Amino acid sequence: MKSKVLRDLLAKTPAESKIFVELYADIVVRVNQLIREKGYGSQKALAEKMGKKPSEISKWLSGNHNFTLRSLAKLTAELGEPVINVPKRHTFHLHSEKTVSMTVYRNEGAKATGAFRSAVSVSSPQSKSKVA
Amino acid sequence: MNNFVIEIWDDEGNACIFYTVRWEDAQYSETDKFFIKYGDDNHKYHKEARELAYLISEVIGNRYGAIDDFIDRVKNKGHALPPKPKKSIHEIESLGVHFPLRLYCYRINNKCLILFNGGIKDERTDQQSKDISAKFYDLQSFVNRIEDALRDGILVYNGKLQRRH
């Protein structure tokens, strides 16, 4: 059972907010997981390892910068593994002359176990099917 | 402190069961009171309250459980949600350092969390914040009594929290 108050509140929560919270949580878990695996010890140690000047580190640690995609890119480069993945769609032709688009998702719902899951959705003009 | 009961707040997730406390003579639990107040359409922090509800119910409850990544804001004997800001990247800071609400909780383990009440944190410490200082002291009293009950075997956890008769 769920509290009725909670149920009502979740029903009123827009999809955008839910997606934001999910991304937030996935990134928190992913970054912490990589920091532990790579033996940095702390997030500050990670920032220092990234060769930033003290003032830059301070700015970095306070989050007062606008280059959010850049910060994710730097983090990914330093940690050596992806923090987030963007689904990629590939279109190719089959012998039957059908055109098939395939979207590949990685790191979807990474759990505390660190396990990766993959899901592939395949669609074509004739048939819309999904394989997971 | 009067008598209170511990009751299920949300046990539908795969990763964590949430309990809450309710004063014996009260209609709503302490956690429901929090979300009724701050989740109201007219409250200036209703968006934040809904994000917090979703973080608890879906992210912690259904996906990750009450792991250290989320339960990291220590409040004496208890904890508070949302988790601390992860300052290394800007994207994940907004639910931390800029988040105006705090909801108190007590972790039995990764699969069991007891939620209490909370409020607006607008000063450096919880005790200084007018809206939550009383709730902060309630938290300590609730946790003391729950820990006593667990230690004395009155309350037991065996996959679920149960009162031993």
Tab-separated table of C-alpha atoms in Angstrom:
chain	number	residue	atom	x	y	z
A	1	MET	CA	0.000	0.000	0.000
A	2	LYS	CA	0.915	3.611	-0.503
A	3	SER	CA	-0.251	6.495	1.636
A	4	LYS	CA	-3.130	8.234	-0.134
A	5	VAL	CA	-1.358	11.561	0.326
A	6	LEU	CA	1.706	10.154	-1.447
A	7	ARG	CA	-0.378	8.602	-4.221
A	8	ASP	CA	-2.173	11.890	-4.885
A	9	LEU	CA	1.100	13.812	-4.859
A	10	LEU	CA	2.803	11.454	-7.322
A	11	ALA	CA	-0.180	11.708	-9.647
A	12	LYS	CA	0.274	15.478	-9.727
A	13	THR	CA	4.043	15.330	-10.302
A	14	PRO	CA	4.904	16.233	-13.916
A	15	ALA	CA	6.967	13.863	-16.043
A	16	GLU	CA	9.730	16.480	-16.310
A	17	SER	CA	10.216	16.494	-12.535
A	18	LYS	CA	10.262	12.699	-12.387
A	19	ILE	CA	12.868	12.492	-15.157
A	20	PHE	CA	15.016	15.131	-13.441
A	21	VAL	CA	14.970	13.223	-10.152
A	22	GLU	CA	15.793	9.933	-11.860
A	23	LEU	CA	18.736	11.461	-13.748
A	24	TYR	CA	19.934	13.146	-10.578
A	25	ALA	CA	19.854	9.892	-8.648
A	26	ASP	CA	21.507	7.868	-11.395
A	27	ILE	CA	24.339	10.403	-11.699
A	28	VAL	CA	24.851	10.558	-7.923
A	29	VAL	CA	25.138	6.799	-7.691
A	30	ARG	CA	27.258	6.500	-10.825
A	31	VAL	CA	29.764	9.205	-9.839
A	32	ASN	CA	30.133	7.855	-6.303
A	33	GLN	CA	30.513	4.340	-7.639
A	34	LEU	CA	33.281	5.360	-10.060
A	35	ILE	CA	35.051	7.428	-7.400
A	36	ARG	CA	35.121	4.393	-5.113
A	37	GLU	CA	36.208	2.014	-7.869
A	38	LYS	CA	38.989	4.293	-9.073
A	39	GLY	CA	40.260	4.850	-5.546
A	40	TYR	CA	39.998	8.646	-5.401
A	41	GLY	CA	38.751	8.596	-1.831
A	42	SER	CA	36.663	11.736	-2.119
A	43	GLN	CA	35.104	14.085	-4.606
A	44	LYS	CA	37.586	16.799	-3.595
A	45	ALA	CA	40.485	14.475	-4.291
A	46	LEU	CA	38.986	13.816	-7.680
A	47	ALA	CA	38.795	17.539	-8.457
A	48	GLU	CA	42.433	17.993	-7.396
A	49	LYS	CA	43.463	15.052	-9.518
A	50	MET	CA	41.939	16.883	-12.431
A	51	GLY	CA	44.755	19.436	-12.208
A	52	LYS	CA	42.726	22.474	-11.255
A	53	LYS	CA	44.209	25.539	-9.500
A	54	PRO	CA	42.930	26.105	-5.942
A	55	SER	CA	40.669	28.938	-7.083
A	56	GLU	CA	39.381	26.822	-9.930
A	57	ILE	CA	38.844	23.888	-7.586
A	58	SER	CA	36.893	26.138	-5.266
A	59	LYS	CA	34.740	27.286	-8.156
A	60	TRP	CA	34.346	23.709	-9.274
A	61	LEU	CA	33.388	22.511	-5.810
A	62	SER	CA	30.881	25.288	-5.299
A	63	GLY	CA	29.165	24.368	-8.536
A	64	ASN	CA	29.228	27.991	-9.663
A	65	HIS	CA	29.952	27.390	-13.283
A	66	ASN	CA	27.745	27.117	-16.309
A	67	PHE	CA	29.589	24.559	-18.362
A	68	THR	CA	27.506	21.675	-17.214
A	69	LEU	CA	28.046	19.490	-20.254
A	70	ARG	CA	31.739	20.372	-20.141
A	71	SER	CA	31.934	19.393	-16.474
A	72	LEU	CA	30.362	16.041	-17.260
A	73	ALA	CA	32.824	15.592	-20.114
A	74	LYS	CA	35.784	16.398	-17.832
A	75	LEU	CA	34.466	14.039	-15.215
A	76	THR	CA	34.019	11.284	-17.767
A	77	ALA	CA	37.531	11.873	-19.103
A	78	GLU	CA	39.072	11.738	-15.636
A	79	LEU	CA	37.113	8.711	-14.476
A	80	GLY	CA	37.711	6.922	-17.739
A	81	GLU	CA	34.184	5.604	-17.977
A	82	PRO	CA	30.881	7.113	-19.065
A	83	VAL	CA	28.829	8.891	-16.423
A	84	ILE	CA	25.792	9.166	-18.690
A	85	ASN	CA	24.929	7.720	-22.068
A	86	VAL	CA	22.828	9.221	-24.816
A	87	PRO	CA	20.821	6.692	-26.846
A	88	LYS	CA	22.072	6.374	-30.421
A	89	ARG	CA	19.854	5.446	-33.355
A	90	HIS	CA	21.281	3.587	-36.322
A	91	THR	CA	19.385	3.075	-39.556
A	92	PHE	CA	20.347	0.297	-41.949
A	93	HIS	CA	18.884	-1.723	-44.810
A	94	LEU	CA	17.987	-5.389	-44.650
A	95	HIS	CA	18.127	-7.753	-47.650
A	96	SER	CA	14.344	-7.581	-47.838
A	97	GLU	CA	14.758	-3.866	-48.621
A	98	LYS	CA	13.185	-2.951	-45.344
A	99	THR	CA	14.701	0.025	-43.572
A	100	VAL	CA	15.224	-0.652	-39.907
A	101	SER	CA	16.110	1.799	-37.192
A	102	MET	CA	17.770	0.525	-34.065
A	103	THR	CA	18.133	2.560	-30.911
A	104	VAL	CA	20.704	1.355	-28.433
A	105	TYR	CA	20.398	2.290	-24.770
A	106	ARG	CA	23.210	1.666	-22.371
A	107	ASN	CA	23.595	2.226	-18.653
A	108	GLU	CA	19.818	2.329	-18.355
A	109	GLY	CA	18.832	2.167	-14.696
A	110	ALA	CA	22.300	1.319	-13.417
A	111	LYS	CA	21.695	-0.306	-10.039
A	112	ALA	CA	23.788	-0.370	-6.900
A	113	THR	CA	25.217	-3.671	-8.123
A	114	GLY	CA	27.012	-1.787	-10.877
A	115	ALA	CA	25.493	-4.077	-13.466
A	116	PHE	CA	24.828	-2.689	-16.897
A	117	ARG	CA	21.631	-3.480	-18.690
A	118	SER	CA	21.065	-3.133	-22.370
A	119	ALA	CA	17.867	-2.619	-24.224
A	120	VAL	CA	17.441	-2.461	-27.949
A	121	SER	CA	14.347	-1.154	-29.637
A	122	VAL	CA	13.844	-1.921	-33.279
A	123	SER	CA	11.330	-0.215	-35.486
A	124	SER	CA	10.605	-0.280	-39.180
A	125	PRO	CA	7.988	1.381	-41.377
A	126	GLN	CA	6.115	-1.931	-41.646
A	127	SER	CA	6.235	-3.059	-38.108
A	128	LYS	CA	6.818	-1.404	-34.791
A	129	SER	CA	8.345	-3.864	-32.422
A	130	LYS	CA	10.422	-3.535	-29.314
A	131	VAL	CA	12.966	-5.986	-28.028
A	132	ALA	CA	14.459	-5.679	-24.564
B	1	MET	CA	5.765	12.900	24.455
B	2	ASN	CA	2.435	11.180	23.858
B	3	ASN	CA	1.995	7.746	22.340
B	4	PHE	CA	2.600	7.206	18.687
B	5	VAL	CA	2.159	4.297	16.319
B	6	ILE	CA	4.487	3.169	13.537
B	7	GLU	CA	2.663	2.379	10.322
B	8	ILE	CA	3.467	1.613	6.689
B	9	TRP	CA	3.721	4.668	4.455
B	10	ASP	CA	4.775	2.962	1.228
B	11	ASP	CA	5.627	-0.717	0.812
B	12	GLU	CA	5.020	-1.048	-2.927
B	13	GLY	CA	8.632	-0.621	-4.036
B	14	ASN	CA	11.100	-3.431	-4.711
B	15	ALA	CA	14.015	-1.946	-2.804
B	16	CYS	CA	12.832	-0.299	0.422
B	17	ILE	CA	9.777	-0.216	2.696
B	18	PHE	CA	8.871	3.118	4.263
B	19	TYR	CA	7.237	3.492	7.643
B	20	THR	CA	6.030	6.625	9.327
B	21	VAL	CA	4.852	7.648	12.782
B	22	ARG	CA	1.397	8.874	13.715
B	23	TRP	CA	0.235	10.266	17.033
B	24	GLU	CA	-2.440	7.918	18.357
B	25	ASP	CA	-5.150	10.550	18.220
B	26	ALA	CA	-4.089	12.118	14.910
B	27	GLN	CA	-5.789	11.638	11.556
B	28	TYR	CA	-2.601	11.892	9.515
B	29	SER	CA	0.886	10.529	9.973
B	30	GLU	CA	3.756	12.984	10.476
B	31	THR	CA	5.022	12.340	6.933
B	32	ASP	CA	1.578	12.864	5.427
B	33	LYS	CA	1.351	16.159	7.313
B	34	PHE	CA	4.642	17.232	5.752
B	35	PHE	CA	3.522	16.451	2.217
B	36	ILE	CA	-0.004	17.838	2.708
B	37	LYS	CA	1.530	21.137	3.794
B	38	TYR	CA	4.430	21.533	1.373
B	39	GLY	CA	2.946	19.627	-1.568
B	40	ASP	CA	-0.126	21.848	-1.682
B	41	ASP	CA	-0.599	23.555	-5.058
B	42	ASN	CA	-0.458	26.958	-3.403
B	43	HIS	CA	2.728	26.401	-1.414
B	44	LYS	CA	5.807	28.033	-2.906
B	45	TYR	CA	7.799	24.826	-2.488
B	46	HIS	CA	5.199	22.417	-3.865
B	47	LYS	CA	7.447	21.504	-6.817
B	48	GLU	CA	10.296	20.614	-4.467
B	49	ALA	CA	7.974	18.602	-2.212
B	50	ARG	CA	6.834	16.547	-5.208
B	51	GLU	CA	10.399	15.935	-6.351
B	52	LEU	CA	11.250	14.767	-2.848
B	53	ALA	CA	8.212	12.451	-2.777
B	54	TYR	CA	9.288	10.944	-6.078
B	55	LEU	CA	12.889	10.574	-4.923
B	56	ILE	CA	11.689	8.670	-1.868
B	57	SER	CA	9.002	6.503	-3.414
B	58	GLU	CA	10.507	5.665	-6.805
B	59	VAL	CA	14.264	6.180	-6.604
B	60	ILE	CA	14.905	4.925	-3.066
B	61	GLY	CA	11.816	2.757	-2.704
B	62	ASN	CA	11.775	1.053	-6.040
B	63	ARG	CA	15.273	1.245	-7.462
B	64	TYR	CA	18.222	1.732	-5.131
B	65	GLY	CA	17.083	1.289	-1.557
B	66	ALA	CA	18.193	3.483	1.350
B	67	ILE	CA	21.871	3.355	0.401
B	68	ASP	CA	24.574	5.700	1.707
B	69	ASP	CA	24.487	7.773	-1.492
B	70	PHE	CA	21.040	9.035	-0.462
B	71	ILE	CA	21.057	8.722	3.321
B	72	ASP	CA	24.119	10.858	4.012
B	73	ARG	CA	22.775	13.870	5.888
B	74	VAL	CA	23.258	12.955	9.565
B	75	LYS	CA	21.045	14.721	12.109
B	76	ASN	CA	22.272	13.575	15.489
B	77	LYS	CA	20.606	10.162	15.834
B	78	GLY	CA	18.596	10.398	12.644
B	79	HIS	CA	19.021	11.568	9.069
B	80	ALA	CA	17.427	14.055	6.698
B	81	LEU	CA	16.440	13.952	3.050
B	82	PRO	CA	17.296	14.942	0.363
B	83	PRO	CA	20.934	13.782	0.258
B	84	LYS	CA	23.818	16.242	0.511
B	85	PRO	CA	24.799	18.188	-2.596
B	86	LYS	CA	27.242	16.386	-4.793
B	87	LYS	CA	29.339	19.449	-5.499
B	88	SER	CA	31.609	18.024	-8.153
B	89	ILE	CA	28.985	18.552	-10.807
B	90	HIS	CA	26.484	21.312	-11.106
B	91	GLU	CA	23.709	19.123	-12.478
B	92	ILE	CA	23.244	17.230	-9.255
B	93	GLU	CA	23.590	20.128	-6.870
B	94	SER	CA	20.081	21.525	-7.050
B	95	LEU	CA	18.524	18.755	-4.955
B	96	GLY	CA	21.191	19.373	-2.354
B	97	VAL	CA	22.580	22.764	-1.459
B	98	HIS	CA	19.734	24.791	-2.936
B	99	PHE	CA	16.968	22.491	-1.759
B	100	PRO	CA	14.802	24.319	0.798
B	101	LEU	CA	13.050	21.368	2.440
B	102	ARG	CA	14.222	18.728	4.859
B	103	LEU	CA	12.367	15.545	5.751
B	104	TYR	CA	13.689	13.638	8.745
B	105	CYS	CA	14.116	9.885	8.725
B	106	TYR	CA	15.699	6.961	10.562
B	107	ARG	CA	17.307	4.082	8.711
B	108	ILE	CA	16.810	0.605	10.079
B	109	ASN	CA	18.757	-0.770	7.104
B	110	ASN	CA	18.923	-0.319	3.315
B	111	LYS	CA	15.499	-1.909	2.956
B	112	CYS	CA	13.670	-0.146	5.748
B	113	LEU	CA	13.348	3.570	6.451
B	114	ILE	CA	11.142	5.336	8.972
B	115	LEU	CA	10.028	8.792	7.830
B	116	PHE	CA	9.029	11.612	10.150
B	117	ASN	CA	8.067	15.253	9.621
B	118	GLY	CA	10.212	18.138	8.415
B	119	GLY	CA	10.042	21.640	7.061
B	120	ILE	CA	11.931	24.556	5.555
B	121	LYS	CA	15.648	24.834	6.275
B	122	ASP	CA	16.447	28.538	5.952
B	123	GLU	CA	19.244	29.004	8.480
B	124	ARG	CA	22.692	27.490	8.870
B	125	THR	CA	21.492	24.816	11.271
B	126	ASP	CA	18.218	22.953	11.678
B	127	GLN	CA	17.909	24.162	15.252
B	128	GLN	CA	18.114	27.784	14.063
B	129	SER	CA	15.537	27.272	11.320
B	130	LYS	CA	12.201	28.342	12.759
B	131	ASP	CA	10.117	26.011	10.616
B	132	ILE	CA	11.946	22.790	11.514
B	133	SER	CA	13.543	23.300	14.910
B	134	ALA	CA	10.635	21.671	16.756
B	135	LYS	CA	10.582	18.805	14.226
B	136	PHE	CA	14.317	18.324	14.757
B	137	TYR	CA	13.795	17.795	18.481
B	138	ASP	CA	10.798	15.523	17.768
B	139	LEU	CA	13.139	13.467	15.564
B	140	GLN	CA	15.520	12.858	18.456
B	141	SER	CA	12.651	11.806	20.741
B	142	PHE	CA	11.146	9.497	18.126
B	143	VAL	CA	14.500	7.875	17.399
B	144	ASN	CA	15.311	7.417	21.091
B	145	ARG	CA	12.031	5.612	21.678
B	146	ILE	CA	12.360	3.502	18.526
B	147	GLU	CA	15.934	2.502	19.406
B	148	ASP	CA	14.798	1.604	22.940
B	149	ALA	CA	11.990	-0.531	21.538
B	150	LEU	CA	14.372	-2.288	19.143
B	151	ARG	CA	16.947	-2.878	21.885
B	152	ASP	CA	14.295	-4.226	24.286
B	153	GLY	CA	12.824	-6.466	21.632
B	154	ILE	CA	9.448	-4.741	21.718
B	155	LEU	CA	9.931	-3.832	18.088
B	156	VAL	CA	11.586	-6.353	15.779
B	157	TYR	CA	12.706	-6.242	12.179
B	158	ASN	CA	12.431	-9.448	10.190
B	159	GLY	CA	11.928	-8.127	6.712
B	160	LYS	CA	9.217	-5.903	8.152
B	161	LEU	CA	8.932	-3.929	11.357
B	162	GLN	CA	6.699	-5.737	13.830
B	163	ARG	CA	5.677	-5.268	17.413
B	164	ARG	CA	6.394	-8.325	19.540
B	165	HIS	CA	3.429	-9.214	21.727
